C-alpha angles and dihedrals in degrees: 000000000000093000090049091054091048092050091046089052091052091049092049091047092051091047092051092049092050091046093049092050090048092051090053090048093050093044089056093232113196127246123266115274092234091062092049089049090054091049091050092051093049093048093049091053091062112104111255097027112118097177140351119209145150094050117181126173138184137175120250106186108297092346136078121223116205128192118195141160117232122198119210131177107295090228092058115114120246090246093055091043090055090049089053089050091052091048091052091051094049093045094051093045091048092051094046104040093137 
C-alpha cells in the first residue's frame, strides 16, 4: 500500500509538470528577458548593425523564435543589408545552438 501511494504520487507529479508545460506552450508565453538581452548584444556586435530594437521571442517546441528590427546605415545597399541580416542570423544561431 505504501509503495502504491508513492508511485501514485510520482505519476501525479509528472502529470502536473507535463500539464503545466503544455499550458505555457499553448498560452504562447514569451521568452525570458535575459535571453533576449543576449540576442540583442550578439546582433549589435555584427559589423554593419547600428542598432537592434523591438525584440520579441516565443517558444516553439524545443526552439525559440525571435523577431527583431535591425538598423543599418541608410546609405547601405539592399544587397549589403541582406548580407548583414544573414550574418546576424548565423551569429545568433551559432551562439545559441542548445
